Amino acid sequence: MTDTPTPGYGTPGYGAPIASPAANVDEATASPAAKVIADDVEALTVVAALAEEFRAGASERDAERRLPRAELDRLSASGLLAVTVPAEHGGADVSQETLAEIFRLLASADASLAQIPQSHFAYVNVIIRQGTAEQREFFFGELLAGRRFGNAQSEAGTRHLQDIRTRLTRQADGSYVLNGVKHYATGALFAHWIPVLARTEDDNLHVAYVPRDAPGLTVVDDWDGLGQRTTASGTVRLEEVPVPADRVLPHHLTFQGPQLHGASAQLLHAAIDVGIADGALAEAVEFVRTKSRPWFESGFETAAEDPLLIQRFGELSVQARASRALLREAARAVDAARADLTDDSAAEASIAVAAAKAHAATTAVEIAGALFEVSGTRSALNSLNLHRHWRDARTHTLHDPARWKIQHIGRHVLNGTRPPRHGLL
């Protein structure tokens, strides 16, 4: 790799933009000037206010499939997308506990919006772990300026999730060319930079950070999932996309020793599930308090006085509280491993996150479904769009199977077997 970073093709502030070949997709907007968040306390204050702002239009955005471009610009401007930048580079370097809470709050307001930056933070971690000093300086500057990372990771039609066939071919001058097709590319449509997971000639995994407007890169908004409808998790096509050598990071090295890449990424998925459950439960409470009629046999004037409903809400609240507690415990385990990274601390973090994710996935689906059970027939009206919580939960919890997480937890408890280092635990 060369030492001097090469500017993006059309990244704001780095030369004249080149028109994107994706004629059917709007260009990623230039990010507004971003504030720099100082610490964890400020980060939590900022996200609490933003979540309430985003909550107001979440149902309408979902119903109309109106993509949240303005909201993402607000997120960029808030400084929240740079909160994991290390302190020596001017960032807040917030704890994983704080980051998980940021995602939980966003997801409780709008699960689609919360999902979009999940990969952003995963690929910030790649730079922290594998970037050269020059790469860190350049990309951390981009993040502090409000730039967004998307992702081009998953592929369809291959043997399994890790059968990555996108190729990064080295050229005579040391640069690379990218070719491949990616699916479920959440965040790519709105990104300034798209991290692309690809294999080089030696079959090792690398990440190429490609400007959104790079020649040969096309982003197609063809996502038609039943839930998380406004994530625009569509297709990225890469046809002879040029990549300077200093935009490529050796991701395969991440997994050669104890690592937290998977635990950190899965922690944010767990936080999204917990947020979905919290959002659904809050909607159910509001509906029963203000709109539901009591069942005639109960003998009460309001539905909120019905002891059977009270019992069910108590059960759902216990599940939600348990998920939040497991999320906090998992985040603290990741923070502890960050402070002292060993095989054992990394394993403990992965197991704690797996437990949180498995529990949160079940909780999100159950509470989002129970919303209708406790609220009654009227809650099923399509015009109310309360089903968006269940659709979001059902869609997001398909990211990776909880049954395999339970397997790894069981092996660790029974036989002391550390979980594998494949980046999904």
CSV table of C-alpha atoms in Angstrom, one decimal:
chain,number,residue,atom,x,y,z
A,1,MET,CA,0.0,0.0,0.0
A,2,THR,CA,1.2,3.5,-0.7
A,3,ASP,CA,1.6,6.0,2.1
A,4,THR,CA,-0.3,9.0,0.8
A,5,PRO,CA,-4.1,8.8,0.7
A,6,THR,CA,-5.7,9.5,-2.6
A,7,PRO,CA,-8.9,11.6,-2.5
A,8,GLY,CA,-12.3,10.1,-3.5
A,9,TYR,CA,-13.5,10.7,-7.0
A,10,GLY,CA,-16.2,13.1,-6.0
A,11,THR,CA,-16.0,13.2,-2.3
A,12,PRO,CA,-16.9,16.8,-1.1
A,13,GLY,CA,-13.7,18.8,-0.9
A,14,TYR,CA,-11.6,16.5,-3.0
A,15,GLY,CA,-11.9,17.6,-6.6
A,16,ALA,CA,-14.6,17.7,-9.2
A,17,PRO,CA,-17.3,15.1,-8.9
A,18,ILE,CA,-17.7,12.4,-11.6
A,19,ALA,CA,-21.3,11.6,-12.5
A,20,SER,CA,-22.5,8.3,-11.0
A,21,PRO,CA,-23.5,5.6,-13.6
A,22,ALA,CA,-26.5,4.8,-11.4
A,23,ALA,CA,-28.9,6.9,-13.4
A,24,ASN,CA,-31.9,5.6,-11.5
A,25,VAL,CA,-30.5,6.6,-8.1
A,26,ASP,CA,-30.1,10.0,-6.7
A,27,GLU,CA,-26.6,11.1,-5.7
A,28,ALA,CA,-25.7,10.9,-2.1
A,29,THR,CA,-26.1,14.4,-0.7
A,30,ALA,CA,-23.1,16.3,0.4
A,31,SER,CA,-23.0,16.0,4.2
A,32,PRO,CA,-23.7,19.1,6.2
A,33,ALA,CA,-21.0,20.5,8.5
A,34,ALA,CA,-21.0,18.1,11.5
A,35,LYS,CA,-20.5,19.0,15.1
A,36,VAL,CA,-17.9,17.0,17.1
A,37,ILE,CA,-19.4,15.2,20.1
A,38,ALA,CA,-17.1,15.5,23.1
A,39,ASP,CA,-18.1,12.5,25.3
A,40,ASP,CA,-20.6,9.7,26.1
A,41,VAL,CA,-22.9,12.1,28.0
A,42,GLU,CA,-23.2,14.4,25.1
A,43,ALA,CA,-23.7,11.5,22.7
A,44,LEU,CA,-26.6,10.2,24.8
A,45,THR,CA,-28.2,13.7,25.1
A,46,VAL,CA,-28.0,14.2,21.3
A,47,VAL,CA,-29.4,10.8,20.4
A,48,ALA,CA,-32.3,11.1,22.8
A,49,ALA,CA,-33.4,14.4,21.1
A,50,LEU,CA,-32.9,13.0,17.6
A,51,ALA,CA,-34.8,9.8,18.4
A,52,GLU,CA,-37.9,11.8,19.4
A,53,GLU,CA,-37.6,13.9,16.3
A,54,PHE,CA,-37.3,10.8,14.1
A,55,ARG,CA,-40.2,9.0,15.8
A,56,ALA,CA,-42.7,11.6,14.7
A,57,GLY,CA,-42.4,10.7,11.0
A,58,ALA,CA,-41.4,7.0,11.2
A,59,SER,CA,-44.8,5.5,10.5
A,60,GLU,CA,-45.5,7.7,7.5
A,61,ARG,CA,-42.0,7.1,6.0
A,62,ASP,CA,-42.6,3.4,6.3
A,63,ALA,CA,-46.1,3.5,4.8
A,64,GLU,CA,-45.0,5.6,1.9
A,65,ARG,CA,-41.5,4.1,1.6
A,66,ARG,CA,-40.1,7.5,1.8
A,67,LEU,CA,-36.4,7.2,2.1
A,68,PRO,CA,-34.9,9.1,5.1
A,69,ARG,CA,-32.4,11.3,3.3
A,70,ALA,CA,-33.1,14.4,5.4
A,71,GLU,CA,-33.0,12.4,8.6
A,72,LEU,CA,-29.6,10.8,7.7
A,73,ASP,CA,-28.3,14.3,7.0
A,74,ARG,CA,-29.5,15.3,10.5
A,75,LEU,CA,-27.7,12.2,11.9
A,76,SER,CA,-24.5,13.1,10.1
A,77,ALA,CA,-24.7,16.8,11.3
A,78,SER,CA,-25.3,15.7,14.8
A,79,GLY,CA,-21.8,14.1,15.1
A,80,LEU,CA,-23.2,10.7,16.2
A,81,LEU,CA,-21.6,8.9,13.2
A,82,ALA,CA,-18.1,9.8,14.4
A,83,VAL,CA,-18.5,8.9,18.1
A,84,THR,CA,-16.2,5.9,17.9
A,85,VAL,CA,-13.3,7.9,16.3
A,86,PRO,CA,-10.3,7.5,18.7
A,87,ALA,CA,-9.6,10.4,21.1
A,88,GLU,CA,-6.1,10.9,19.6
A,89,HIS,CA,-7.8,11.7,16.3
A,90,GLY,CA,-10.3,14.2,17.8
A,91,GLY,CA,-13.2,11.8,18.5
A,92,ALA,CA,-15.2,11.0,21.6
A,93,ASP,CA,-14.3,7.3,21.5
A,94,VAL,CA,-17.5,6.4,23.3
A,95,SER,CA,-17.9,3.1,25.1
A,96,GLN,CA,-19.7,0.2,23.5
A,97,GLU,CA,-22.3,0.6,26.2
A,98,THR,CA,-23.0,4.1,24.9
A,99,LEU,CA,-23.0,3.0,21.3
A,100,ALA,CA,-25.5,0.2,22.0
A,101,GLU,CA,-27.8,2.7,23.7
A,102,ILE,CA,-27.5,5.0,20.8
A,103,PHE,CA,-28.8,2.3,18.5
A,104,ARG,CA,-31.5,1.1,20.9
A,105,LEU,CA,-32.9,4.6,21.1
A,106,LEU,CA,-32.8,5.1,17.4
A,107,ALA,CA,-34.5,1.7,16.7
A,108,SER,CA,-37.2,2.4,19.3
A,109,ALA,CA,-38.1,5.4,17.1
A,110,ASP,CA,-37.4,4.1,13.6
A,111,ALA,CA,-35.9,0.6,13.1
A,112,SER,CA,-35.1,1.3,9.4
A,113,LEU,CA,-33.2,4.4,10.2
A,114,ALA,CA,-31.3,2.7,13.0
A,115,GLN,CA,-30.3,-0.2,10.7
A,116,ILE,CA,-28.7,2.1,8.1
A,117,PRO,CA,-25.5,3.1,10.1
A,118,GLN,CA,-24.9,-0.4,11.6
A,119,SER,CA,-22.4,-1.3,8.9
A,120,HIS,CA,-21.0,2.2,9.1
A,121,PHE,CA,-19.6,1.5,12.6
A,122,ALA,CA,-18.5,-2.0,11.7
A,123,TYR,CA,-16.3,-0.6,8.9
A,124,VAL,CA,-15.0,2.1,11.2
A,125,ASN,CA,-13.8,-0.7,13.3
A,126,VAL,CA,-11.9,-2.2,10.4
A,127,ILE,CA,-10.0,1.1,10.0
A,128,ILE,CA,-9.3,1.2,13.7
A,129,ARG,CA,-8.0,-2.3,13.7
A,130,GLN,CA,-6.2,-2.6,10.3
A,131,GLY,CA,-5.7,0.9,8.9
A,132,THR,CA,-2.3,2.5,8.5
A,133,ALA,CA,-1.5,5.7,10.3
A,134,GLU,CA,-2.2,7.6,7.0
A,135,GLN,CA,-5.5,5.7,6.4
A,136,ARG,CA,-6.7,6.4,9.9
A,137,GLU,CA,-5.9,10.1,9.6
A,138,PHE,CA,-7.7,10.5,6.3
A,139,PHE,CA,-10.8,8.4,7.1
A,140,PHE,CA,-11.2,9.7,10.7
A,141,GLY,CA,-11.2,13.2,9.2
A,142,GLU,CA,-13.9,12.1,6.8
A,143,LEU,CA,-16.0,10.8,9.7
A,144,LEU,CA,-15.6,13.9,11.8
A,145,ALA,CA,-16.8,15.9,8.8
A,146,GLY,CA,-20.0,13.9,8.8
A,147,ARG,CA,-19.3,11.5,5.9
A,148,ARG,CA,-21.2,8.2,5.9
A,149,PHE,CA,-20.0,4.6,5.2
A,150,GLY,CA,-22.4,2.2,3.5
A,151,ASN,CA,-21.7,-1.4,2.9
A,152,ALA,CA,-21.3,-3.9,0.0
A,153,GLN,CA,-20.8,-7.1,1.8
A,154,SER,CA,-23.3,-9.9,1.2
A,155,GLU,CA,-23.8,-11.8,-2.0
A,156,ALA,CA,-26.8,-13.8,-3.3
A,157,GLY,CA,-26.7,-17.1,-5.0
A,158,THR,CA,-23.4,-18.3,-3.5
A,159,ARG,CA,-23.0,-21.5,-1.4
A,160,HIS,CA,-23.2,-19.7,1.9
A,161,LEU,CA,-22.7,-16.3,3.6
A,162,GLN,CA,-18.9,-16.4,3.6
A,163,ASP,CA,-18.6,-17.5,0.0
A,164,ILE,CA,-17.5,-14.1,-1.2
A,165,ARG,CA,-16.8,-14.0,-5.0
A,166,THR,CA,-16.3,-10.3,-5.6
A,167,ARG,CA,-12.7,-9.9,-6.8
A,168,LEU,CA,-10.1,-7.3,-6.1
A,169,THR,CA,-7.5,-7.6,-8.8
A,170,ARG,CA,-4.1,-5.9,-8.5
A,171,GLN,CA,-2.9,-3.9,-11.4
A,172,ALA,CA,0.7,-3.3,-12.6
A,173,ASP,CA,0.9,0.1,-10.9
A,174,GLY,CA,-0.1,-1.4,-7.5
A,175,SER,CA,-3.7,-0.2,-7.6
A,176,TYR,CA,-6.7,-2.5,-7.8
A,177,VAL,CA,-9.9,-3.1,-9.9
A,178,LEU,CA,-13.1,-4.4,-8.3
A,179,ASN,CA,-15.7,-6.7,-10.0
A,180,GLY,CA,-18.7,-8.3,-8.5
A,181,VAL,CA,-22.4,-7.9,-7.4
A,182,LYS,CA,-23.5,-7.3,-3.8
A,183,HIS,CA,-27.0,-7.6,-2.3
A,184,TYR,CA,-28.6,-6.4,1.0
A,185,ALA,CA,-26.2,-3.4,0.7
A,186,THR,CA,-27.8,-1.3,3.5
A,187,GLY,CA,-26.6,2.2,3.6
A,188,ALA,CA,-24.9,2.2,0.2
A,189,LEU,CA,-27.6,4.4,-1.4
A,190,PHE,CA,-27.0,7.1,1.1
A,191,ALA,CA,-23.2,6.7,1.6
A,192,HIS,CA,-20.2,8.9,0.8
A,193,TRP,CA,-18.0,5.9,0.9
A,194,ILE,CA,-18.9,2.2,0.3
A,195,PRO,CA,-16.7,-0.4,2.0
A,196,VAL,CA,-16.7,-3.4,-0.3
A,197,LEU,CA,-15.8,-6.9,1.0
A,198,ALA,CA,-13.7,-8.7,-1.7
A,199,ARG,CA,-11.1,-11.4,-2.2
A,200,THR,CA,-7.7,-10.9,-3.8
A,201,GLU,CA,-5.8,-13.4,-6.0
A,202,ASP,CA,-4.6,-15.2,-2.9
A,203,ASP,CA,-8.3,-15.6,-1.7
A,204,ASN,CA,-7.7,-13.4,1.3
A,205,LEU,CA,-10.5,-11.0,2.4
A,206,HIS,CA,-9.9,-7.3,2.0
A,207,VAL,CA,-12.1,-4.2,2.4
A,208,ALA,CA,-11.9,-1.6,-0.4
A,209,TYR,CA,-13.3,1.8,0.6
A,210,VAL,CA,-14.8,3.1,-2.7
A,211,PRO,CA,-16.4,6.6,-3.2
A,212,ARG,CA,-20.1,6.5,-3.8
A,213,ASP,CA,-19.6,8.2,-7.3
A,214,ALA,CA,-16.7,6.0,-8.4
A,215,PRO,CA,-16.8,5.0,-12.1
A,216,GLY,CA,-18.2,1.6,-12.7
A,217,LEU,CA,-20.1,1.5,-9.3
A,218,THR,CA,-23.9,1.4,-9.5
A,219,VAL,CA,-26.3,1.4,-6.6
A,220,VAL,CA,-29.8,0.1,-7.4
A,221,ASP,CA,-32.7,0.7,-5.0
A,222,ASP,CA,-34.4,-2.7,-5.5
A,223,TRP,CA,-35.0,-3.6,-1.9
A,224,ASP,CA,-38.6,-4.9,-1.4
A,225,GLY,CA,-38.5,-6.5,2.1
A,226,LEU,CA,-41.7,-6.7,4.0
A,227,GLY,CA,-40.0,-4.9,6.9
A,228,GLN,CA,-37.3,-2.2,7.3
A,229,ARG,CA,-38.7,-0.8,4.2
A,230,THR,CA,-36.8,2.4,4.1
A,231,THR,CA,-33.3,1.0,4.6
A,232,ALA,CA,-32.9,0.8,0.7
A,233,SER,CA,-30.9,-2.4,1.2
A,234,GLY,CA,-30.6,-3.0,-2.5
A,235,THR,CA,-27.9,-4.0,-5.0
A,236,VAL,CA,-24.4,-2.7,-5.7
A,237,ARG,CA,-22.8,-3.6,-9.0
A,238,LEU,CA,-19.1,-3.3,-9.5
A,239,GLU,CA,-17.7,-3.3,-13.0
A,240,GLU,CA,-14.0,-2.6,-13.3
A,241,VAL,CA,-14.1,-0.1,-10.5
A,242,PRO,CA,-10.7,1.4,-9.9
A,243,VAL,CA,-9.4,1.4,-6.4
A,244,PRO,CA,-6.1,3.1,-5.2
A,245,ALA,CA,-3.9,0.8,-3.2
A,246,ASP,CA,-4.2,3.0,-0.1
A,247,ARG,CA,-8.0,2.5,-0.1
A,248,VAL,CA,-7.6,-1.2,0.6
A,249,LEU,CA,-7.4,-2.8,4.1
A,250,PRO,CA,-6.4,-6.4,4.9
A,251,HIS,CA,-9.6,-7.6,6.7
A,252,HIS,CA,-8.4,-11.2,6.9
A,253,LEU,CA,-5.8,-10.2,9.4
A,254,THR,CA,-8.6,-9.2,11.8
A,255,PHE,CA,-9.3,-12.8,12.5
A,256,GLN,CA,-5.8,-14.1,13.1
A,257,GLY,CA,-5.9,-13.2,16.8
A,258,PRO,CA,-8.4,-12.3,19.4
A,259,GLN,CA,-10.9,-9.9,17.9
A,260,LEU,CA,-14.1,-8.0,18.7
A,261,HIS,CA,-15.2,-7.3,15.1
A,262,GLY,CA,-18.0,-9.7,15.3
A,263,ALA,CA,-19.0,-9.0,18.8
A,264,SER,CA,-19.1,-5.2,18.2
A,265,ALA,CA,-21.2,-5.6,15.0
A,266,GLN,CA,-23.6,-8.1,16.6
A,267,LEU,CA,-24.0,-5.9,19.6
A,268,LEU,CA,-25.5,-3.2,17.4
A,269,HIS,CA,-27.9,-5.8,15.8
A,270,ALA,CA,-29.0,-6.8,19.3
A,271,ALA,CA,-29.5,-3.1,20.2
A,272,ILE,CA,-31.8,-2.7,17.2
A,273,ASP,CA,-33.9,-5.7,18.2
A,274,VAL,CA,-34.2,-4.4,21.8
A,275,GLY,CA,-35.2,-1.0,20.4
A,276,ILE,CA,-37.9,-2.5,18.2
A,277,ALA,CA,-39.3,-4.4,21.2
A,278,ASP,CA,-39.3,-1.2,23.3
A,279,GLY,CA,-40.9,0.8,20.5
A,280,ALA,CA,-43.7,-1.8,20.0
A,281,LEU,CA,-44.3,-2.0,23.8
A,282,ALA,CA,-44.6,1.7,24.1
A,283,GLU,CA,-47.1,1.8,21.2
A,284,ALA,CA,-49.2,-1.0,22.8
A,285,VAL,CA,-49.3,0.9,26.1
A,286,GLU,CA,-50.4,4.1,24.4
A,287,PHE,CA,-53.0,2.3,22.4
A,288,VAL,CA,-54.6,0.4,25.3
A,289,ARG,CA,-54.6,3.5,27.5
A,290,THR,CA,-56.3,5.8,24.9
A,291,LYS,CA,-58.1,3.7,22.3
A,292,SER,CA,-58.9,0.1,23.4
A,293,ARG,CA,-62.3,-0.7,24.8
A,294,PRO,CA,-62.6,-3.0,27.9
A,295,TRP,CA,-63.9,-6.5,27.3
A,296,PHE,CA,-67.5,-6.6,28.4
A,297,GLU,CA,-66.9,-9.4,30.8
A,298,SER,CA,-64.2,-7.6,32.7
A,299,GLY,CA,-66.6,-5.3,34.5
A,300,PHE,CA,-64.1,-2.4,34.2
A,301,GLU,CA,-64.6,1.0,32.6
A,302,THR,CA,-61.3,1.0,30.8
A,303,ALA,CA,-59.1,-1.6,29.1
A,304,ALA,CA,-56.1,-0.5,31.2
A,305,GLU,CA,-57.9,-1.8,34.3
A,306,ASP,CA,-58.5,-5.3,33.0
A,307,PRO,CA,-56.4,-7.7,35.2
A,308,LEU,CA,-55.8,-10.0,32.3
A,309,LEU,CA,-54.3,-7.2,30.2
A,310,ILE,CA,-52.3,-6.0,33.2
A,311,GLN,CA,-50.9,-9.6,33.6
A,312,ARG,CA,-49.9,-9.7,29.9
A,313,PHE,CA,-48.3,-6.3,30.0
A,314,GLY,CA,-46.3,-7.4,33.1
A,315,GLU,CA,-45.1,-10.4,31.2
A,316,LEU,CA,-44.0,-8.4,28.2
A,317,SER,CA,-42.3,-5.8,30.3
A,318,VAL,CA,-40.3,-8.5,32.1
A,319,GLN,CA,-39.1,-9.8,28.7
A,320,ALA,CA,-38.2,-6.3,27.5
A,321,ARG,CA,-36.3,-5.5,30.7
A,322,ALA,CA,-34.4,-8.7,30.4
A,323,SER,CA,-33.3,-7.9,26.9
A,324,ARG,CA,-32.2,-4.5,27.9
A,325,ALA,CA,-30.2,-6.0,30.8
A,326,LEU,CA,-28.5,-8.6,28.6
A,327,LEU,CA,-27.7,-5.8,26.1
A,328,ARG,CA,-26.0,-3.7,28.8
A,329,GLU,CA,-24.1,-6.8,30.1
A,330,ALA,CA,-22.9,-7.7,26.6
A,331,ALA,CA,-21.8,-4.1,25.9
A,332,ARG,CA,-19.8,-4.0,29.2
A,333,ALA,CA,-18.2,-7.3,28.3
A,334,VAL,CA,-17.1,-5.8,24.9
A,335,ASP,CA,-15.8,-2.8,26.7
A,336,ALA,CA,-13.8,-4.9,29.1
A,337,ALA,CA,-12.3,-6.9,26.3
A,338,ARG,CA,-11.4,-3.7,24.5
A,339,ALA,CA,-9.4,-2.7,27.6
A,340,ASP,CA,-7.7,-6.1,27.9
A,341,LEU,CA,-8.0,-8.1,24.7
A,342,THR,CA,-7.1,-11.8,25.1
A,343,ASP,CA,-8.5,-15.0,23.7
A,344,ASP,CA,-10.6,-15.4,26.9
A,345,SER,CA,-11.9,-11.8,27.1
A,346,ALA,CA,-12.8,-11.9,23.4
A,347,ALA,CA,-14.6,-15.2,23.9
A,348,GLU,CA,-16.5,-13.8,26.9
A,349,ALA,CA,-17.6,-10.8,24.9
A,350,SER,CA,-18.8,-12.9,22.0
A,351,ILE,CA,-20.8,-15.2,24.2
A,352,ALA,CA,-22.4,-12.3,26.1
A,353,VAL,CA,-23.3,-10.6,22.8
A,354,ALA,CA,-24.7,-13.9,21.4
A,355,ALA,CA,-26.9,-14.3,24.5
A,356,ALA,CA,-28.2,-10.7,24.2
A,357,LYS,CA,-28.9,-11.1,20.5
A,358,ALA,CA,-30.7,-14.5,20.8
A,359,HIS,CA,-32.9,-13.1,23.6
A,360,ALA,CA,-33.6,-9.8,21.9
A,361,ALA,CA,-34.6,-11.5,18.7
A,362,THR,CA,-37.2,-13.6,20.4
A,363,THR,CA,-38.4,-10.6,22.5
A,364,ALA,CA,-38.7,-8.3,19.5
A,365,VAL,CA,-40.9,-10.7,17.5
A,366,GLU,CA,-43.1,-11.6,20.4
A,367,ILE,CA,-43.7,-8.1,21.7
A,368,ALA,CA,-44.3,-6.8,18.2
A,369,GLY,CA,-46.9,-9.5,17.7
A,370,ALA,CA,-48.4,-9.2,21.1
A,371,LEU,CA,-49.2,-5.5,20.4
A,372,PHE,CA,-52.2,-6.7,18.5
A,373,GLU,CA,-53.2,-9.3,21.1
A,374,VAL,CA,-53.4,-6.7,23.8
A,375,SER,CA,-54.8,-3.8,21.7
A,376,GLY,CA,-57.6,-5.6,20.0
A,377,THR,CA,-59.2,-5.7,16.5
A,378,ARG,CA,-58.9,-2.0,15.8
A,379,SER,CA,-55.1,-2.1,16.1
A,380,ALA,CA,-55.0,-4.3,12.9
A,381,LEU,CA,-56.2,-1.4,10.7
A,382,ASN,CA,-53.8,-1.0,7.9
A,383,SER,CA,-54.1,2.8,8.2
A,384,LEU,CA,-52.6,2.8,11.7
A,385,ASN,CA,-49.5,0.9,10.4
A,386,LEU,CA,-48.8,-0.7,13.8
A,387,HIS,CA,-47.7,-3.8,12.0
A,388,ARG,CA,-44.5,-2.0,11.0
A,389,HIS,CA,-43.0,-3.1,14.3
A,390,TRP,CA,-43.7,-6.8,13.6
A,391,ARG,CA,-42.5,-6.4,10.0
A,392,ASP,CA,-39.3,-4.7,11.2
A,393,ALA,CA,-38.7,-7.3,13.9
A,394,ARG,CA,-39.4,-10.3,11.6
A,395,THR,CA,-37.1,-8.9,8.9
A,396,HIS,CA,-34.2,-7.7,11.1
A,397,THR,CA,-34.0,-10.9,13.2
A,398,LEU,CA,-33.3,-12.9,10.0
A,399,HIS,CA,-29.8,-11.4,9.7
A,400,ASP,CA,-28.2,-14.5,11.3
A,401,PRO,CA,-29.8,-17.5,13.0
A,402,ALA,CA,-30.1,-17.4,16.8
A,403,ARG,CA,-30.0,-21.2,16.9
A,404,TRP,CA,-26.3,-21.1,16.0
A,405,LYS,CA,-25.6,-18.5,18.7
A,406,ILE,CA,-27.3,-20.8,21.2
A,407,GLN,CA,-25.1,-23.7,20.0
A,408,HIS,CA,-21.9,-21.7,20.6
A,409,ILE,CA,-23.2,-20.6,24.1
A,410,GLY,CA,-23.9,-24.2,25.0
A,411,ARG,CA,-20.5,-25.4,23.8
A,412,HIS,CA,-18.7,-22.7,25.8
A,413,VAL,CA,-20.7,-23.4,29.0
A,414,LEU,CA,-20.4,-27.2,28.8
A,415,ASN,CA,-17.0,-27.7,27.3
A,416,GLY,CA,-15.2,-24.4,27.5
A,417,THR,CA,-15.0,-24.2,23.7
A,418,ARG,CA,-14.3,-20.6,22.6
A,419,PRO,CA,-16.6,-19.4,19.7
A,420,PRO,CA,-15.1,-19.2,16.2
A,421,ARG,CA,-13.5,-16.1,14.9
A,422,HIS,CA,-15.6,-15.7,11.8
A,423,GLY,CA,-16.9,-12.2,12.5
A,424,LEU,CA,-20.6,-13.1,13.2
A,425,LEU,CA,-20.2,-13.6,17.0
